[in-house]
Coordinates of C-alpha atoms and ligand atoms in Angstrom, one line a residue:
M106 CA 67.3 40.5 57.3
T107 CA 70.8 39.1 58.1
H108 CA 71.2 35.5 57.6
R109 CA 73.4 33.3 59.6
A110 CA 76.5 31.4 57.9
V111 CA 77.3 28.2 59.0
I112 CA 80.1 25.5 58.1
V113 CA 77.8 22.3 57.3
G114 CA 80.8 20.1 55.9
T115 CA 84.4 20.0 55.6
G116 CA 86.8 17.7 53.3
H117 CA 90.5 17.6 52.5
Y118 CA 92.8 15.8 50.0
T119 CA 96.4 15.1 50.1
P120 CA 98.3 13.4 47.4
D121 CA 99.9 10.0 48.0
G122 CA 103.3 10.9 47.3
I123 CA 105.6 11.4 50.4
L124 CA 108.9 13.7 50.4
T125 CA 110.7 13.1 53.5
N126 CA 113.6 15.0 55.3
A127 CA 115.8 12.1 54.2
D128 CA 114.9 12.7 50.4
L129 CA 115.7 16.5 50.8
E130 CA 119.0 15.5 52.3
R131 CA 119.9 14.0 48.8
I132 CA 118.6 17.3 46.9
V133 CA 120.1 20.0 48.8
D134 CA 122.6 20.8 51.6
T135 CA 120.3 20.1 54.6
S136 CA 119.7 17.7 57.5
D137 CA 116.8 16.1 59.1
E138 CA 118.0 17.6 62.4
W139 CA 117.9 21.2 61.0
I140 CA 114.6 20.8 59.4
V141 CA 112.8 19.5 62.4
S142 CA 114.4 21.7 64.8
R143 CA 113.8 24.7 62.9
T144 CA 110.4 24.0 61.5
G145 CA 108.9 21.0 63.0
I146 CA 108.5 19.3 59.5
R147 CA 109.2 15.7 58.9
E148 CA 107.7 14.9 55.5
R149 CA 105.5 16.6 53.0
R150 CA 103.0 15.3 50.4
I151 CA 103.8 15.9 46.8
R152 CA 101.7 15.4 43.7
A153 CA 101.9 12.9 41.1
N154 CA 102.6 14.0 37.4
G155 CA 99.6 15.5 35.7
E156 CA 97.9 15.9 39.1
A157 CA 96.5 19.6 39.2
T158 CA 95.2 22.0 42.0
S159 CA 91.8 21.4 40.5
D160 CA 92.0 17.7 41.2
F161 CA 92.8 18.2 44.9
V162 CA 89.9 20.7 45.2
V163 CA 87.4 18.1 43.5
S164 CA 88.5 15.3 45.8
A165 CA 88.2 17.4 48.9
A166 CA 84.9 18.8 47.8
R167 CA 83.4 15.6 47.3
E168 CA 84.0 14.8 51.1
A169 CA 82.7 17.9 52.1
L170 CA 79.6 17.8 50.0
E171 CA 78.9 14.3 51.1
K172 CA 79.2 15.1 54.9
S173 CA 76.8 18.1 54.3
G174 CA 74.2 16.1 52.3
K175 CA 74.6 18.5 49.4
Q176 CA 74.8 18.1 45.7
P177 CA 77.4 19.8 43.4
A178 CA 74.3 21.2 41.8
D179 CA 73.4 23.0 45.1
L180 CA 76.6 25.2 44.9
E181 CA 75.9 28.8 44.0
A182 CA 79.6 29.6 44.3
I183 CA 82.8 28.1 44.2
I184 CA 85.7 30.1 45.9
V185 CA 89.4 28.8 45.4
G186 CA 92.1 30.4 47.5
T187 CA 95.3 29.5 45.6
V188 CA 98.7 30.7 44.2
T189 CA 99.1 27.7 41.9
P190 CA 96.0 27.9 39.7
D191 CA 95.7 25.3 37.0
Y192 CA 96.1 27.9 34.5
R193 CA 96.4 31.8 34.4
L194 CA 92.9 31.5 32.6
P195 CA 90.6 30.2 33.2
S196 CA 90.4 30.2 37.0
T197 CA 90.5 27.1 38.9
A198 CA 87.2 27.6 40.3
C199 CA 85.9 27.3 36.7
V200 CA 88.0 24.1 36.2
V201 CA 86.5 22.7 39.4
Q202 CA 83.0 23.9 38.5
Q203 CA 83.3 21.8 35.3
K204 CA 84.8 18.8 36.9
L205 CA 82.2 18.6 39.7
D206 CA 79.4 19.5 37.5
A207 CA 78.1 22.4 39.5
P208 CA 76.7 24.4 36.5
K209 CA 75.0 27.1 38.5
A210 CA 78.0 28.3 40.5
A211 CA 79.7 31.6 40.3
V212 CA 83.4 31.1 40.1
L213 CA 86.1 33.0 41.7
D214 CA 90.0 32.5 42.6
I215 CA 91.4 34.3 45.4
A216 CA 95.0 35.1 45.3
A217 CA 95.8 35.6 49.1
A218 CA 98.5 33.1 49.3
C219 CA 98.4 31.4 52.6
A220 CA 95.4 33.4 54.0
G221 CA 93.5 32.2 50.8
F222 CA 91.1 29.9 52.7
I223 CA 90.5 32.6 55.6
Y224 CA 89.8 35.3 52.9
G225 CA 87.3 32.8 51.2
L226 CA 85.7 32.1 54.4
A227 CA 85.3 35.7 55.2
L228 CA 83.9 36.3 51.7
G229 CA 81.6 33.3 51.9
K230 CA 80.2 34.5 55.3
A231 CA 79.4 38.0 53.8
L232 CA 77.6 36.6 50.8
V233 CA 75.5 34.3 52.8
E234 CA 74.7 36.8 55.4
A235 CA 73.9 39.5 52.8
G236 CA 71.4 36.8 51.4
M237 CA 73.1 36.6 47.9
Y238 CA 73.7 32.6 48.1
R239 CA 72.6 29.7 50.2
T240 CA 75.4 27.3 49.6
I241 CA 79.2 28.2 48.7
L242 CA 82.3 25.9 48.4
V243 CA 85.2 27.5 49.9
A244 CA 88.5 25.9 49.3
G245 CA 92.3 26.4 49.9
A246 CA 94.4 24.4 47.3
E247 CA 98.0 24.4 46.3
A248 CA 100.4 22.4 44.1
L249 CA 103.2 24.4 45.9
T250 CA 105.8 21.8 44.8
S251 CA 105.1 23.2 41.1
I252 CA 106.6 26.4 42.2
T253 CA 109.2 25.5 44.7
N254 CA 112.9 26.0 43.9
Y255 CA 114.8 22.5 44.7
E256 CA 117.9 24.6 44.4
D257 CA 117.1 26.8 47.4
R258 CA 117.4 25.1 50.7
N259 CA 116.0 28.1 52.5
T260 CA 112.5 27.3 51.0
C261 CA 112.4 23.9 49.4
V262 CA 112.2 21.9 52.7
L263 CA 109.0 23.7 53.8
F264 CA 106.4 23.2 51.0
G265 CA 104.0 20.6 50.4
D266 CA 100.6 19.9 48.2
G267 CA 97.2 19.5 49.2
C268 CA 93.7 20.9 49.6
G269 CA 91.0 21.5 52.2
C270 CA 87.5 22.8 51.9
A271 CA 84.3 23.7 53.8
I272 CA 80.6 24.1 52.5
V273 CA 79.4 27.5 53.8
A274 CA 75.6 27.6 53.9
R275 CA 72.7 29.7 55.1
S276 CA 71.6 28.5 58.5
E277 CA 68.1 27.0 57.9
N278 CA 67.1 26.7 61.7
G279 CA 67.7 30.4 62.6
D280 CA 70.1 29.2 65.3
R281 CA 72.1 32.2 66.4
D282 CA 74.7 30.4 68.5
R283 CA 76.3 28.3 65.8
G284 CA 78.0 29.4 62.6
I285 CA 80.9 31.7 61.5
L286 CA 80.7 34.2 64.5
A287 CA 83.6 36.5 63.2
A288 CA 86.0 36.8 60.5
H289 CA 88.8 39.4 60.1
I290 CA 91.0 39.9 56.8
S291 CA 93.7 42.4 56.2
G292 CA 97.0 43.0 54.3
D293 CA 100.0 45.1 53.9
G294 CA 101.4 45.4 50.3
R295 CA 104.3 47.3 51.0
L296 CA 106.1 44.1 52.2
G297 CA 105.4 42.1 49.1
D298 CA 109.0 41.5 48.2
L299 CA 109.5 39.4 51.4
L300 CA 107.7 36.5 49.7
N301 CA 107.1 36.5 46.1
M302 CA 107.6 35.3 42.6
P303 CA 108.9 38.3 40.6
I304 CA 109.1 36.5 37.1
G305 CA 106.2 35.3 35.1
G306 CA 103.7 38.0 35.5
S307 CA 102.8 40.8 33.3
K308 CA 105.6 43.1 34.6
V309 CA 108.3 40.6 33.9
P310 CA 107.4 37.8 31.7
L311 CA 109.1 34.6 31.8
T312 CA 111.7 34.4 29.0
P313 CA 114.3 31.9 28.1
E314 CA 116.7 34.5 29.0
N315 CA 115.6 35.0 32.5
Y316 CA 114.5 31.5 33.4
H317 CA 117.7 30.7 35.1
E318 CA 117.2 33.4 37.7
R319 CA 114.4 31.0 39.1
G320 CA 112.4 34.4 39.7
H321 CA 109.1 32.2 38.4
L322 CA 109.7 30.1 41.7
L323 CA 108.8 30.9 45.3
H324 CA 111.4 33.2 47.0
M325 CA 111.0 34.2 50.6
D326 CA 113.1 36.1 53.2
G327 CA 112.1 33.6 56.0
R328 CA 113.5 35.3 59.1
E329 CA 111.4 38.6 58.2
V330 CA 108.2 36.9 57.2
F331 CA 108.4 35.0 60.7
K332 CA 108.2 38.1 62.6
H333 CA 105.3 39.6 60.9
A334 CA 103.4 36.3 60.8
V335 CA 103.5 36.1 64.6
R336 CA 102.4 39.6 65.1
E337 CA 99.7 40.1 62.5
M338 CA 98.3 36.5 63.3
A339 CA 98.0 37.3 66.9
D340 CA 96.6 40.9 66.2
S341 CA 93.9 39.3 63.7
C342 CA 93.0 36.7 66.4
L343 CA 92.2 39.4 68.8
Q344 CA 90.2 41.4 66.4
S345 CA 87.9 38.2 65.6
L346 CA 87.7 37.7 69.3
A347 CA 86.5 41.3 69.8
Q348 CA 84.1 40.9 67.1
A349 CA 82.6 37.9 68.4
G350 CA 82.5 39.2 72.0
L351 CA 84.7 36.3 73.3
S352 CA 88.1 35.9 74.9
V353 CA 90.8 33.5 74.2
E354 CA 89.4 31.2 77.1
D355 CA 86.2 30.7 75.2
I356 CA 88.0 29.1 72.4
D357 CA 88.0 25.3 72.5
L358 CA 90.5 24.7 69.6
I359 CA 93.0 27.0 67.7
I360 CA 94.1 26.0 64.2
P361 CA 96.9 28.2 63.0
H362 CA 98.5 28.3 59.7
Q363 CA 101.0 25.3 59.5
A364 CA 104.1 27.2 58.5
N365 CA 106.6 26.6 61.2
I366 CA 106.3 25.0 64.7
R367 CA 108.2 27.8 66.2
I368 CA 105.7 30.5 64.7
I369 CA 102.6 28.2 66.0
D370 CA 104.4 28.2 69.6
A371 CA 105.2 31.9 69.6
L372 CA 101.5 32.7 68.5
A373 CA 100.0 30.5 71.4
K374 CA 102.2 32.2 73.9
K375 CA 101.3 35.9 72.5
L376 CA 97.7 34.8 72.7
H377 CA 98.1 33.4 76.2
A378 CA 96.5 30.4 74.8
D379 CA 96.5 26.9 76.3
R380 CA 99.0 25.1 74.0
D381 CA 97.0 21.9 74.3
K382 CA 94.3 23.5 72.5
V383 CA 96.4 24.2 69.3
F384 CA 96.1 22.0 66.5
V385 CA 99.3 20.7 64.8
N386 CA 99.9 18.5 61.8
I387 CA 102.9 20.3 60.2
Q388 CA 105.3 17.2 60.9
R389 CA 103.2 15.3 58.2
Y390 CA 102.4 18.1 55.5
G391 CA 104.7 21.0 55.9
N392 CA 103.5 24.2 54.8
T393 CA 100.8 23.9 52.1
S394 CA 99.9 27.6 52.0
S395 CA 96.1 28.1 51.7
A396 CA 95.4 24.6 52.3
S397 CA 97.0 24.3 55.6
V398 CA 94.2 25.6 57.8
P399 CA 91.3 23.7 56.0
I400 CA 93.4 20.6 55.9
A401 CA 94.0 20.8 59.6
L402 CA 90.1 21.6 60.3
N403 CA 89.1 18.5 58.4
E404 CA 91.7 16.3 60.2
A405 CA 90.4 17.6 63.4
M406 CA 86.8 16.9 62.4
R407 CA 87.9 13.2 61.3
M408 CA 89.6 12.6 64.5
G409 CA 86.5 13.8 66.4
I410 CA 88.5 16.6 68.3
I411 CA 85.9 19.1 67.2
K412 CA 82.6 18.4 68.8
P413 CA 79.1 20.1 68.4
G414 CA 79.2 23.3 70.2
M415 CA 82.8 23.9 70.1
R416 CA 84.3 27.2 69.2
V417 CA 87.2 27.0 66.7
L418 CA 89.5 29.9 66.1
M419 CA 91.7 29.7 62.8
T420 CA 94.3 32.2 61.5
A421 CA 96.7 32.4 58.5
F422 CA 99.3 34.6 57.3
G423 CA 101.2 34.7 54.0
G424 CA 102.6 36.6 51.0
G425 CA 101.3 39.7 50.1
F426 CA 101.4 40.0 52.9
A427 CA 97.7 39.0 53.5
W428 CA 96.4 37.6 56.9
G429 CA 93.3 37.0 58.6
S430 CA 91.2 35.0 61.1
A431 CA 87.9 33.5 61.8
I432 CA 85.8 32.0 64.6
V433 CA 83.4 29.1 64.0
R434 CA 81.1 27.5 66.3
F435 CA 80.2 23.9 65.2
Ligands
UT7_633 O1 103.5 30.5 54.6 C1 103.8 31.8 54.5 C2 104.4 32.4 55.7 N1 105.7 31.7 55.9 C3 106.3 31.7 57.0 O2 105.6 31.9 58.0 C4 107.8 31.2 57.2 C5 108.3 32.1 58.2 N2 109.9 31.6 58.3 C6 110.2 30.6 58.7 O3 109.5 29.7 59.1 C7 111.8 30.5 59.0 O4 112.3 31.8 59.0 C8 112.5 29.5 58.2 C9 112.3 27.9 58.5 C10 112.3 29.7 56.7 C11 114.1 29.7 58.4 O5 114.5 29.5 59.9 P1 115.3 30.7 60.6 O6 115.4 30.1 61.9 O7 114.6 31.9 60.3 O8 116.7 30.3 59.8 P2 117.5 31.6 59.0 O9 116.9 31.8 57.7 O10 117.8 32.6 59.9 O11 118.8 30.7 58.9 C12 119.7 30.2 59.7 C13 120.8 29.5 59.0 C14 121.3 30.1 57.8 O12 122.8 29.9 57.8 P3 124.0 31.0 58.4 O13 123.6 32.0 57.6 O14 123.3 31.4 59.7 O15 125.3 30.2 58.3 C15 120.9 29.4 56.6 O16 121.7 29.5 55.6 O17 120.2 28.2 58.7 C16 120.7 28.0 57.2 N3 119.7 27.3 56.5 C17 119.7 25.9 56.4 N4 120.4 24.9 57.0 C18 120.3 23.9 56.7 C19 118.6 27.7 55.8 N5 117.9 26.7 55.3 C20 118.3 25.8 55.6 C21 118.3 24.2 55.6 N6 119.1 23.3 56.0 N7 117.2 23.8 54.8

């Protein structure tokens, strides 16, 4: 028997520190006017010294658990999408498990960059539907400022820190209309060089000699990434819509990855979606990679924008390349 996977609670956390465009004007050769007109970003959140990705997850998870009426001990799996783990070993999910005191949970990090939360949701859906688990924490969490190159104006104006998460659980009432209706994930490893961190892994370890190259920090060919992002997110959304037997008119809210306001506008246009149905918070957080969709999801929840019965389409695209989409009925 196939079970139905539903989202029973969401949460998010962003650190208190704020880095404004005016602050960045003092760090690199840029301007508020350029950043706002080219990206839509006005400020982003930055972590305090010593604050780690796992701390973000724990704060966001507490909100999601409370809203879902679950305890940490109920969690049977913890899935964390992140490219900024606390350590290379153990996984951030392990650290979260210990900090939350969720002793039974299986622990897994997903390295799908900005698509990490959507990948986690797709996996969580599959695990619940297969009957393997009843309650799973899926988080997208990044301390992106820890891998941002503040000497590179092409990228440093874009990124911020934070976490969003969802509790994915087996539907207990057999309701066939609610839940994660569809999920689609895909990738293209041939284009990995366009958005990467070439130094610091097993192929080229970080050494005192190559440190100055800054290859252990994020590098991106923004213009190329832009084109692929619009195309693949639109395609993925259509795949999820087809899977669910829906059209874009059936969707009440679209939550796209918050990487660039122009990407969001282009995506809405390509999908022929009503722009008023597209949720945007990029102006306050910048690009938080895997955290961007679930932060937006929980903000929309807190603001009362998402009401029972609504269908929400989420989509993300990032390094790898890896991308995906999911449709959830609340
Ligand atoms: O989250 C994962 C997925 N990531 C994305 O989806 C990001 C996709 N890419 C983008 O959002 C955009 O490509 C960027 C925002 C990164 C860049 O915008 P763009 O319109 O593609 O600019 P560009 O890279 O083509 O650069 C245009 C000009 C260049 O000057 P020249 O060569 O024309 O003289 C850049 O040097 O803007 C210059 N520039 C800047 N100027 C002021 C680049 N960064 C800055 C800056 N301030 N911060």
